[in-house]
PDB file of C-alpha atoms in Angstrom:
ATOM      1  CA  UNK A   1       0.000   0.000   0.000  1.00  0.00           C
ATOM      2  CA  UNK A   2       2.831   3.053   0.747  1.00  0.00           C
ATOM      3  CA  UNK A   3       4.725   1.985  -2.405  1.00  0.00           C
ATOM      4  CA  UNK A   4       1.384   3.138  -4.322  1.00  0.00           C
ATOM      5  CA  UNK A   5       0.489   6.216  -2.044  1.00  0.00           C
ATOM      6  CA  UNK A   6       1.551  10.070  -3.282  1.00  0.00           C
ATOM      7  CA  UNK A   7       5.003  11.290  -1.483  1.00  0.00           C
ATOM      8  CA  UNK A   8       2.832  14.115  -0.531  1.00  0.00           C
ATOM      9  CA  UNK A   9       0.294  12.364   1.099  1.00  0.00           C
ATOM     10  CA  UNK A  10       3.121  10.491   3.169  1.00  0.00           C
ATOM     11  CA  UNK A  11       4.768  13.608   4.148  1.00  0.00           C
ATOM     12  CA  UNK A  12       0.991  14.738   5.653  1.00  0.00           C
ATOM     13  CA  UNK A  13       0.814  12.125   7.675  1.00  0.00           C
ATOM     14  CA  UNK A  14       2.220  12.939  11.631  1.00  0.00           C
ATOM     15  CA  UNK A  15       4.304  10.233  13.182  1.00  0.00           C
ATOM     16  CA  UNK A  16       1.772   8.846  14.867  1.00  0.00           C
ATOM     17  CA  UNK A  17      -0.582   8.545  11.336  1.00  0.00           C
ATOM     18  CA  UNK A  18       2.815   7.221  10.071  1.00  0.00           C
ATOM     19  CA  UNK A  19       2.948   4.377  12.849  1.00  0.00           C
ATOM     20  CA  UNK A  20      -0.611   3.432  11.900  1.00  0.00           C
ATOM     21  CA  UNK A  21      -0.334   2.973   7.866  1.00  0.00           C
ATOM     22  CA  UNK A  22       2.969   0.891   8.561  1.00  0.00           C
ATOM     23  CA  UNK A  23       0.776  -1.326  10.918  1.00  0.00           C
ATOM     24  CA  UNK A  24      -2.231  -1.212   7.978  1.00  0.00           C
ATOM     25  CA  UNK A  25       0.342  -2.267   5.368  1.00  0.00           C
ATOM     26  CA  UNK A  26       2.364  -4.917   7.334  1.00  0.00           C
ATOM     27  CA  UNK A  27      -1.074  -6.603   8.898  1.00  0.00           C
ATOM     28  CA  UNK A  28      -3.808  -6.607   5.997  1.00  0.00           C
ATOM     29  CA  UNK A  29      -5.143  -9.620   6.782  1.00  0.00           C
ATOM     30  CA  UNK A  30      -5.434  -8.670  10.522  1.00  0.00           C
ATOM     31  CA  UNK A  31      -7.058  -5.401   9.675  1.00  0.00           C
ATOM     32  CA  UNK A  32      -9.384  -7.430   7.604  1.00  0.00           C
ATOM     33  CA  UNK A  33     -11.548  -9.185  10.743  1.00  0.00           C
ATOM     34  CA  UNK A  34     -10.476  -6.061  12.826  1.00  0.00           C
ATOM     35  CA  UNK A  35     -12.168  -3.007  14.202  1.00  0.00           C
ATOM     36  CA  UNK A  36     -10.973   1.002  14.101  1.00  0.00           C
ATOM     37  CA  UNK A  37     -11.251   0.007  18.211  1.00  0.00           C
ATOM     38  CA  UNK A  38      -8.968  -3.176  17.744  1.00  0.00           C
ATOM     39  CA  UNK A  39      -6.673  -1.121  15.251  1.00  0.00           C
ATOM     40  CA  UNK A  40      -6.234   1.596  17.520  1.00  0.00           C
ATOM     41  CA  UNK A  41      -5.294  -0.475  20.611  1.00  0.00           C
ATOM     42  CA  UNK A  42      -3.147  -2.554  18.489  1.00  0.00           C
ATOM     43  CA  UNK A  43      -1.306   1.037  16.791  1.00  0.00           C
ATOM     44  CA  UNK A  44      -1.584   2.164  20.773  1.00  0.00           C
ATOM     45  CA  UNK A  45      -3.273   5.121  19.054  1.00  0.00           C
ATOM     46  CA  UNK A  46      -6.387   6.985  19.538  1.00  0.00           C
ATOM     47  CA  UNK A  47      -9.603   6.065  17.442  1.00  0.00           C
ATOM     48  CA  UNK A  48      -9.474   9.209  15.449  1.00  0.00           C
ATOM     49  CA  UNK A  49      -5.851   8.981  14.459  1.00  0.00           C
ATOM     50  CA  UNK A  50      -7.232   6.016  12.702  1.00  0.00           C
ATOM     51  CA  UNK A  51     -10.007   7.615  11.010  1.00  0.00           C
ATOM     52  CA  UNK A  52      -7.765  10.300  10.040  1.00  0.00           C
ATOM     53  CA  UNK A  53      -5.442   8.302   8.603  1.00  0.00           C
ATOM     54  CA  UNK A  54      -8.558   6.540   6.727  1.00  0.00           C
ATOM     55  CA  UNK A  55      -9.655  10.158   4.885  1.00  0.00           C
ATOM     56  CA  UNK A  56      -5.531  11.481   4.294  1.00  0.00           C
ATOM     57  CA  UNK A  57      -5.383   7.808   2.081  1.00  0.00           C
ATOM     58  CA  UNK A  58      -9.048   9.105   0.543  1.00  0.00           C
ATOM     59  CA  UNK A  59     -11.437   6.773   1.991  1.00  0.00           C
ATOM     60  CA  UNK A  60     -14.798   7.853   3.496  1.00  0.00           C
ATOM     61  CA  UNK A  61     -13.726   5.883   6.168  1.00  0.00           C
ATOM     62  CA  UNK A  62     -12.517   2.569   7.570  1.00  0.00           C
ATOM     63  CA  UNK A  63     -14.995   0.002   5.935  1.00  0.00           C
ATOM     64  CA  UNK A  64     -13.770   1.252   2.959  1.00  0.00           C
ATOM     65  CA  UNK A  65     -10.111   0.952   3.331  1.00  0.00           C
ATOM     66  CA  UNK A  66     -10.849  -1.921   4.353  1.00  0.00           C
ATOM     67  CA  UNK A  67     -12.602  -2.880   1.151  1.00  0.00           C
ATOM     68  CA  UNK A  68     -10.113  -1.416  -0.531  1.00  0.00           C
ATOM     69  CA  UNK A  69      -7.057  -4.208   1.455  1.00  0.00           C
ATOM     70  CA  UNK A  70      -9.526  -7.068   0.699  1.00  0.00           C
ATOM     71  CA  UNK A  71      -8.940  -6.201  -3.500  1.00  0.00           C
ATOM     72  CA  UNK A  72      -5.005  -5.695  -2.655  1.00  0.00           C
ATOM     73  CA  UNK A  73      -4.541  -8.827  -1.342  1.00  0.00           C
ATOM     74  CA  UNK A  74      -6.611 -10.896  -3.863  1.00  0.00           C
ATOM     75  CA  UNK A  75      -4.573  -9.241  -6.564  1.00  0.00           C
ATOM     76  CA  UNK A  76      -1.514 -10.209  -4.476  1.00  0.00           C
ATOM     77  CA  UNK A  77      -2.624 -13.732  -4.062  1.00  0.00           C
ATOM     78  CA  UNK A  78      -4.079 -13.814  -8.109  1.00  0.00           C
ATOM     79  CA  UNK A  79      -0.289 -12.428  -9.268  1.00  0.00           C
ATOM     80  CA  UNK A  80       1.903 -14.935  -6.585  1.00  0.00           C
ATOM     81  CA  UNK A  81       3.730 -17.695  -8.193  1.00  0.00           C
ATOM     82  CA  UNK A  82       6.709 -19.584  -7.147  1.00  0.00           C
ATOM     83  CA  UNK A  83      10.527 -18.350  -8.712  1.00  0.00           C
ATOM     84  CA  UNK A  84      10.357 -22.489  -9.815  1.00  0.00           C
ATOM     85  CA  UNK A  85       7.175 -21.995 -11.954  1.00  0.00           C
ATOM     86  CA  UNK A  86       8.118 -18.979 -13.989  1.00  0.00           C
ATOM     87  CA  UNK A  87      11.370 -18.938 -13.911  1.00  0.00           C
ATOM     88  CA  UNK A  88      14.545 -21.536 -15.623  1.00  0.00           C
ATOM     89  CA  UNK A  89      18.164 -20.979 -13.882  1.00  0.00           C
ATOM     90  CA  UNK A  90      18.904 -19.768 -17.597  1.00  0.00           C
ATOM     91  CA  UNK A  91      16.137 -17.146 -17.555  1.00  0.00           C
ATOM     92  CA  UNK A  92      17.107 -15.772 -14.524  1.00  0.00           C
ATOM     93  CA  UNK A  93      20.473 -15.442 -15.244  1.00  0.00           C
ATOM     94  CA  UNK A  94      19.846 -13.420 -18.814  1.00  0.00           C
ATOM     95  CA  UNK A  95      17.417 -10.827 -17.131  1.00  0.00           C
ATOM     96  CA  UNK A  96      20.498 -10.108 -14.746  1.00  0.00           C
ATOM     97  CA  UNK A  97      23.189 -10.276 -17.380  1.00  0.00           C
ATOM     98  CA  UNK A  98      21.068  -8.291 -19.353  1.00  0.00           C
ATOM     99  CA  UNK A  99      20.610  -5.171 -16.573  1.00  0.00           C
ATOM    100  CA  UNK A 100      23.873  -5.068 -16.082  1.00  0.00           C
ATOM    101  CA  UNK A 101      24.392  -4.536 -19.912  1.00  0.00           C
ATOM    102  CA  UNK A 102      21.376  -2.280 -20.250  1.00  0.00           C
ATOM    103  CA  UNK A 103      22.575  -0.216 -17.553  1.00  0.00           C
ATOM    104  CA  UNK A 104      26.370  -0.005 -18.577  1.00  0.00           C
ATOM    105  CA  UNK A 105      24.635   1.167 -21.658  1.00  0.00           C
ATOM    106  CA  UNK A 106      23.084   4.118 -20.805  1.00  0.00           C
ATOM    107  CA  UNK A 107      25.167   5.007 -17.930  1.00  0.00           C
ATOM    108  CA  UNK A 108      25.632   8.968 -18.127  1.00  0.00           C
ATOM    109  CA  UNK A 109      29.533   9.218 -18.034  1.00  0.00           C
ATOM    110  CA  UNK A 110      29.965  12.814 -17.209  1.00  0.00           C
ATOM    111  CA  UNK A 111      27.385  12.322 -14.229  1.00  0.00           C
ATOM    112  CA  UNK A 112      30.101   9.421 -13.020  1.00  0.00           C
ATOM    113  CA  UNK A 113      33.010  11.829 -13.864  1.00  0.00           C
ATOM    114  CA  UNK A 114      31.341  14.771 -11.442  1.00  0.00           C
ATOM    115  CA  UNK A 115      30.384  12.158  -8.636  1.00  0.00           C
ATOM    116  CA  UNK A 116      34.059  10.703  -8.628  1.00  0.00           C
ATOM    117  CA  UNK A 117      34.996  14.768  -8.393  1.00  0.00           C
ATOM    118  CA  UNK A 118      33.000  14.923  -5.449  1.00  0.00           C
ATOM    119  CA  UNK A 119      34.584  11.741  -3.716  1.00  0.00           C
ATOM    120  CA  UNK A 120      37.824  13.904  -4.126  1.00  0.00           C
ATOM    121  CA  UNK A 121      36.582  16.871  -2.836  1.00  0.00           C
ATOM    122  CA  UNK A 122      36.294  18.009   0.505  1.00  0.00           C
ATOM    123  CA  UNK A 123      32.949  17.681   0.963  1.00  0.00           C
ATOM    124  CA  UNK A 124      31.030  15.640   3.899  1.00  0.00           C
ATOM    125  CA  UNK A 125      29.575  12.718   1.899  1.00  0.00           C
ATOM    126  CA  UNK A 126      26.806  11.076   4.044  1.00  0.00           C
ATOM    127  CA  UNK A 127      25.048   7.607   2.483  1.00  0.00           C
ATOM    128  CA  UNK A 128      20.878   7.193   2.660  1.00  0.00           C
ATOM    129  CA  UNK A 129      18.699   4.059   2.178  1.00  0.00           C
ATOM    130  CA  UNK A 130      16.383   1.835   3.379  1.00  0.00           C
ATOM    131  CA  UNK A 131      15.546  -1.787   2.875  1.00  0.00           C
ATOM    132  CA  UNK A 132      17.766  -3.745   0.645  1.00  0.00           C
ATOM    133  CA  UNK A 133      18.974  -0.925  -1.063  1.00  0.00           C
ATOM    134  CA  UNK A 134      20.854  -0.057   2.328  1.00  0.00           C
ATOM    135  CA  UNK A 135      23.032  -2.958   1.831  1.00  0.00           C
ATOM    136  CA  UNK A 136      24.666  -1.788  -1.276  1.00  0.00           C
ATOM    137  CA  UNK A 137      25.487   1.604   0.059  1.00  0.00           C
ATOM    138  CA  UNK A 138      27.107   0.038   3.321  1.00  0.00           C
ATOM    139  CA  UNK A 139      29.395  -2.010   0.655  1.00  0.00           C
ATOM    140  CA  UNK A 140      30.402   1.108  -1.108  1.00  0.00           C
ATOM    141  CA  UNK A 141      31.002   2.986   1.970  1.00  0.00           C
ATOM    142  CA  UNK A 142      33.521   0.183   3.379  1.00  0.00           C
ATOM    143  CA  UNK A 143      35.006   0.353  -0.089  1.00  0.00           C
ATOM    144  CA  UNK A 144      35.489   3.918   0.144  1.00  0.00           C
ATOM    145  CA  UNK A 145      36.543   3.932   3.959  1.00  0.00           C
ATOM    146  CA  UNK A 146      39.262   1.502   3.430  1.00  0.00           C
ATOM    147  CA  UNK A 147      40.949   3.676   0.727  1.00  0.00           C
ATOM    148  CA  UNK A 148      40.401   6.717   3.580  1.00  0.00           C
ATOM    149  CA  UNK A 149      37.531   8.536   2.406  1.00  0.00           C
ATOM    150  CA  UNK A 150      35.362   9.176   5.402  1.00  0.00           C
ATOM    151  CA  UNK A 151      31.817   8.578   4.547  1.00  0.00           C
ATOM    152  CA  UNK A 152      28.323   8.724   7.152  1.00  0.00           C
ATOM    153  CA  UNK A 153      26.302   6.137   6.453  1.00  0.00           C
ATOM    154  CA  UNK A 154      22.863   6.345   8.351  1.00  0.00           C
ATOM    155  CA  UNK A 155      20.907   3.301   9.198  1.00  0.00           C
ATOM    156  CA  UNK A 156      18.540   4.849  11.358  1.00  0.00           C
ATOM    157  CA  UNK A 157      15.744   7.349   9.318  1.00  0.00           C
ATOM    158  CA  UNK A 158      15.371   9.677  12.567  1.00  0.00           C
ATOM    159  CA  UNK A 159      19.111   9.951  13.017  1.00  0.00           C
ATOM    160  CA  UNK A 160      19.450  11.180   9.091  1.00  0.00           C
ATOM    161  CA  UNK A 161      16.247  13.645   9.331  1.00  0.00           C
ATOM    162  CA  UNK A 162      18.298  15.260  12.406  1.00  0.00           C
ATOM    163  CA  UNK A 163      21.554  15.075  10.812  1.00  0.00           C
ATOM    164  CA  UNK A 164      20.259  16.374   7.321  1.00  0.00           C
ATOM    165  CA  UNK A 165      18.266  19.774   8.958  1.00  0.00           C
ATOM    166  CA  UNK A 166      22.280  20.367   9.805  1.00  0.00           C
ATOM    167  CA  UNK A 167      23.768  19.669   6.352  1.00  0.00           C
ATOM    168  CA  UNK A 168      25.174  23.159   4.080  1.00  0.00           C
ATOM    169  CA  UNK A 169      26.941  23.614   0.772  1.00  0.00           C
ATOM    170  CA  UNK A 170      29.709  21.667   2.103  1.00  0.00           C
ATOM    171  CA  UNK A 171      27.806  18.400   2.274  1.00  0.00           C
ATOM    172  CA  UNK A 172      26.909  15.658   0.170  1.00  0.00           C
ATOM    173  CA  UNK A 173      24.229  13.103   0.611  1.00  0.00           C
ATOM    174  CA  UNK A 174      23.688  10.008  -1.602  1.00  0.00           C
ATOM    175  CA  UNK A 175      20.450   8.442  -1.623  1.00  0.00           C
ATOM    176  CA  UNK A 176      19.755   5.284  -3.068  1.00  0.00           C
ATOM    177  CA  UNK A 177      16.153   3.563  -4.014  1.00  0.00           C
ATOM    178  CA  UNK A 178      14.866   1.451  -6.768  1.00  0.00           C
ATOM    179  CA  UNK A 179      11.017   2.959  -6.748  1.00  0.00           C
ATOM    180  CA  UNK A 180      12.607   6.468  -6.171  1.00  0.00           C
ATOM    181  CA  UNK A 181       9.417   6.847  -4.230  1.00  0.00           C
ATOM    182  CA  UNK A 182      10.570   5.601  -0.716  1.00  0.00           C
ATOM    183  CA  UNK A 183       8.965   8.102   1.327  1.00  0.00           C
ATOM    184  CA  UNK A 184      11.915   8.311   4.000  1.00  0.00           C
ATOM    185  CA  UNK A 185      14.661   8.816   1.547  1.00  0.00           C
ATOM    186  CA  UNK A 186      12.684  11.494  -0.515  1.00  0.00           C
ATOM    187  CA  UNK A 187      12.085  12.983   3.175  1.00  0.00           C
ATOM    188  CA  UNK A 188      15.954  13.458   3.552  1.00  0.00           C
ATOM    189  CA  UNK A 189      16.509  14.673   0.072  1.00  0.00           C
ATOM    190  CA  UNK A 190      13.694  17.191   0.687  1.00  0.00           C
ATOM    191  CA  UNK A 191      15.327  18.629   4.101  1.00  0.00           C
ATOM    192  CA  UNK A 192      18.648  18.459   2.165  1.00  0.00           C
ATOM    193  CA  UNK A 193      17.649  20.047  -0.468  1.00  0.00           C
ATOM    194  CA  UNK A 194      16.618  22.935   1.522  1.00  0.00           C
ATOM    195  CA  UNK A 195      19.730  23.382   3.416  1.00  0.00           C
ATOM    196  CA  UNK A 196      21.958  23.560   0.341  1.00  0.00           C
ATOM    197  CA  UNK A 197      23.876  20.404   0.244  1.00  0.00           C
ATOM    198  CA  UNK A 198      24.762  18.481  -3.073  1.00  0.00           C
ATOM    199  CA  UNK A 199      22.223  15.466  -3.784  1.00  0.00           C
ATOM    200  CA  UNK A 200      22.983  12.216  -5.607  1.00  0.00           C
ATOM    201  CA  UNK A 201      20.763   9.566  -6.473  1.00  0.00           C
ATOM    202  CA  UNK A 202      20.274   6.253  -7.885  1.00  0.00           C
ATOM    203  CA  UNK A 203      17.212   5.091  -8.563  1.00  0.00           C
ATOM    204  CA  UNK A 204      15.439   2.172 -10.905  1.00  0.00           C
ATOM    205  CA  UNK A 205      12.814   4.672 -12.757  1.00  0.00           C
ATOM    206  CA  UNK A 206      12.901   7.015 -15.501  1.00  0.00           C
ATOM    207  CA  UNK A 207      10.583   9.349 -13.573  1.00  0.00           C
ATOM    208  CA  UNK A 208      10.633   9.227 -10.200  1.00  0.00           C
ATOM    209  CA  UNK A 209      10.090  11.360  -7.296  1.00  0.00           C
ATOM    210  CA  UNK A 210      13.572  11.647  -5.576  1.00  0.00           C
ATOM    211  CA  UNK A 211      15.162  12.076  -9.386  1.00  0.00           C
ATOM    212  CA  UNK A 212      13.451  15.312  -9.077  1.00  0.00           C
ATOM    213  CA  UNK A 213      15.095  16.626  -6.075  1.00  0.00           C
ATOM    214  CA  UNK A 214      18.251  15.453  -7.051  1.00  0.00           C
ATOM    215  CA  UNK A 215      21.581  17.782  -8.468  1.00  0.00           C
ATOM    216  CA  UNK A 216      23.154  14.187 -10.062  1.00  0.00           C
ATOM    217  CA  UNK A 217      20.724  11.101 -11.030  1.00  0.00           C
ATOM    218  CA  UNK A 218      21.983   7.600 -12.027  1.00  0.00           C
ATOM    219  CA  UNK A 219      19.444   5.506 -13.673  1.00  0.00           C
ATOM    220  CA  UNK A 220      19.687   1.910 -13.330  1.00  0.00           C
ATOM    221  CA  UNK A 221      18.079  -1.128 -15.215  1.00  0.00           C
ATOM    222  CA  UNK A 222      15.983  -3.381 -12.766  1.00  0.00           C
ATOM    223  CA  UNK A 223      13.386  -6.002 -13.178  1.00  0.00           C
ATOM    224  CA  UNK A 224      12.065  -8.358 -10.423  1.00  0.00           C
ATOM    225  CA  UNK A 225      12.934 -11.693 -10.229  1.00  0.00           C
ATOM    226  CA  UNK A 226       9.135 -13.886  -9.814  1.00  0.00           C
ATOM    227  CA  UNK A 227       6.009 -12.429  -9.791  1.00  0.00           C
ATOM    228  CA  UNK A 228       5.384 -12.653  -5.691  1.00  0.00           C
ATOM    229  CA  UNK A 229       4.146 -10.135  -3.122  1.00  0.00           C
ATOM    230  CA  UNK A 230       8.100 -10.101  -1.966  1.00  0.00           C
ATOM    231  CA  UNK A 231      10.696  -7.830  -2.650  1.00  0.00           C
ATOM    232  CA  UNK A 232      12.990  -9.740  -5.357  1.00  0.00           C
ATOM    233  CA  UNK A 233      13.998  -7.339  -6.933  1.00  0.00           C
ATOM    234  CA  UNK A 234      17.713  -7.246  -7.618  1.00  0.00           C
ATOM    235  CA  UNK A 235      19.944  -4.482  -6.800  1.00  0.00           C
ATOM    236  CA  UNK A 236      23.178  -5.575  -8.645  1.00  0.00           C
ATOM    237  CA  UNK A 237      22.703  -2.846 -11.551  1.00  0.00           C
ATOM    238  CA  UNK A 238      22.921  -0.402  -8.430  1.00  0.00           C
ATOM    239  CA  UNK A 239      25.892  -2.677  -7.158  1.00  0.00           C
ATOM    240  CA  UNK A 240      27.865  -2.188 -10.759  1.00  0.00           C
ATOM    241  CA  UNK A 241      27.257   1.442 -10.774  1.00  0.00           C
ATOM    242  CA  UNK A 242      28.648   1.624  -7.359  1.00  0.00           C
ATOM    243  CA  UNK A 243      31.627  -0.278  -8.461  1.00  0.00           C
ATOM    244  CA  UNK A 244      32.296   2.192 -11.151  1.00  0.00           C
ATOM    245  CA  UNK A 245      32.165   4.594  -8.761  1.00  0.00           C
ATOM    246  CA  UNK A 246      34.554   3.232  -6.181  1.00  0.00           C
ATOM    247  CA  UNK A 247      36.903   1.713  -9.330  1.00  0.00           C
ATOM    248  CA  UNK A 248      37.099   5.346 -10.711  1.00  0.00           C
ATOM    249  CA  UNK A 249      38.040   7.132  -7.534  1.00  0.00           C
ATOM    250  CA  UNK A 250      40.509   4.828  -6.936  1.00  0.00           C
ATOM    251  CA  UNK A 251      41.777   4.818  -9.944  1.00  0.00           C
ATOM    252  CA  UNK A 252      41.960   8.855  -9.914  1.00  0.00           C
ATOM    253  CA  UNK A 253      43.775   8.928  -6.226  1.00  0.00           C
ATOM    254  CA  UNK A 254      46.268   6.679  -7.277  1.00  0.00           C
ATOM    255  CA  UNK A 255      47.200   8.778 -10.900  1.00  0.00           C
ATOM    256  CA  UNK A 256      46.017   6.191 -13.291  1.00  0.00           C
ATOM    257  CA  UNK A 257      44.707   8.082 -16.635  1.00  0.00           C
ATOM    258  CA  UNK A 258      40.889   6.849 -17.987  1.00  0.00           C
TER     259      UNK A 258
END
C-alpha cells in the first residue's frame, strides 16, 4: 500500500498517522476481521488517528479501506507464483546479465566523472537508504573507507532527518532507491535540499520522485525476479554502478589516466 500512495500524502501524515499505515500495510489480513477500536489499541493510538489516517489515504472511512485491502490482497494472491514456476536458472540469469548490460549502456559518463569529483573533494559525503537498497550503500562505503575517504552512512531514518536539517553547501548526501518513491529517503533529500547540500541519487525509474530533487541522477536497469508479493527485486545494476564509482576514484587517487 505506501509503495502506491503520493510522497505528498506520506509527508501529511504525523508520526503517529505514520505508525498506523505501517501497521495497515504490514497486517492486511489482521485489519481485515479487525475493528478502528482493535486497530487503535493494536497502533496504541487513539480512534481518530485512525479515522484520520482513513480520509488522508481518501477513503470515506474505515470500511472502505478496508474494502479497498480485501482487493489488494486478492490481486496479491491472483499475481503470486513460485521463482520455480516462472522462472529456468537460464532465464534468470539473462534478465540479470542483461541489466547489467542495459545499464552499462546508458550510464551517463559525465554524471560518473562529477560524482568521482566529489569523492575527491572536501565535501562531507553522508550515504541514505532503506531496505535492501541499504546494503549496497554500506558495501560502497567500506570500499570507500578503506581507501580513507570518510563517509556517514545512516541506518537509522530519525538519526538522518536530524543530521540532514544540519547539512550546508559543504555536504553531500547520496540516496539510493529502486522505486525512487521511498517516502523516507525522498524525506531526507527534501530537508537536504533545503539546506543547500549536493544530492545524488540512484534510482530504478525514468521518472521518479527523488530524481526530481536530485543535483546528479543515475538511472539503473531493474526487473524483479518472480512475480510474488516479496521484494525480489535485484539491486546488482545499483551494485555495478557503485563499483564504477569506487573503481574510478581509486583509480583517480592513485594517478592512473581513464
Amino acid at each position: 500500500m505506501i509503495d502506491k500512495l503520493d510522497i505528498e500524502v506520506i509527508n501529511s501524515l504525523t508520526i503517529s498517522e505514520l505508525y498506523v499505515l505501517r501497521y495497515i500495510d504490514n497486517n492486511k489480513e489482521r485489519v481485515l476481521s479487525s475493528s478502528v477500536k482493535g486497530i487503535a489499541e493494536q497502533a496504541f493510538v487513539s480512534t481518530a488517528t485512525v479515522m484520520r489516517v482513513c480520509k488522508k489515504l481518501g477513503f470515506s472511512g474505515f470500511s472502505e479501506l478496508k474494502y479497498a485491502l480485501k482487493n489488494e490482497l486478492q490481486k496479491e494472491i491472483e499475481s503470486s507464483g513460485s521463482i520455480g514456476d516462472d522462472y529456468s536458472v537460464n532465464e534468470v540469469n539473462q534478465t540479470l546479465v542483461s541489466e547489467i548490460e542495459t545499464t552499462a549502456k546508458n550510464i551517463d559518463k559525465k554524471s560518473i566523472v562529477d560524482i568521482v569529483e566529489i569523492f575527491k573533494s572536501d565535501k562531507t559525503l553522508h550515504f541514505f537508504a532503506k531496505g535492501l537498497t541499504l546494503n549496497v550503500l554500506e558495501y560502497a562505503a567500506k570500499q570507500l573507507r578503506t581507501a580513507k575517504r570518510a563517509v556517514h552512512l545512516y541506518n537509522d531514518t530519525h538519526i538522518a532527518y536530524i543530521n540532514a536539517e544540519n547539512f550546508t553547501k559543504d555536504d553531500c548526501v547520496f540516496l539510493a532507491s529502486l522505486s525512487g518513491r521511498t517516502h523516507q529517503v525522498v524525506k531526507v533529500a527534501q530537508i537536504a535540499k533545503g539546506r543547500g547540500a549536493t544530492i545524488i541519487t540512484i534510482t530504478g525509474r525514468l521518472e521518479d520522485e527523488l530524481s526530481k530533487i536530485g543535483d546528479i541522477n543515475i538511472k539503473v536497469a531493474n526487473e524483479r525476479i518472480g512475480t510474488t508479493k516479496h521484494d525480489f527485486s535485484s539491486r546488482l545494476a545499483m551494485m555495478f554502478v557503485m563499483d564504477v564509482l569506487v573503481g574510478a576514484y581509486l583509480r583517480s587517487q592513485m594517478g592512473v589516466k581513464k
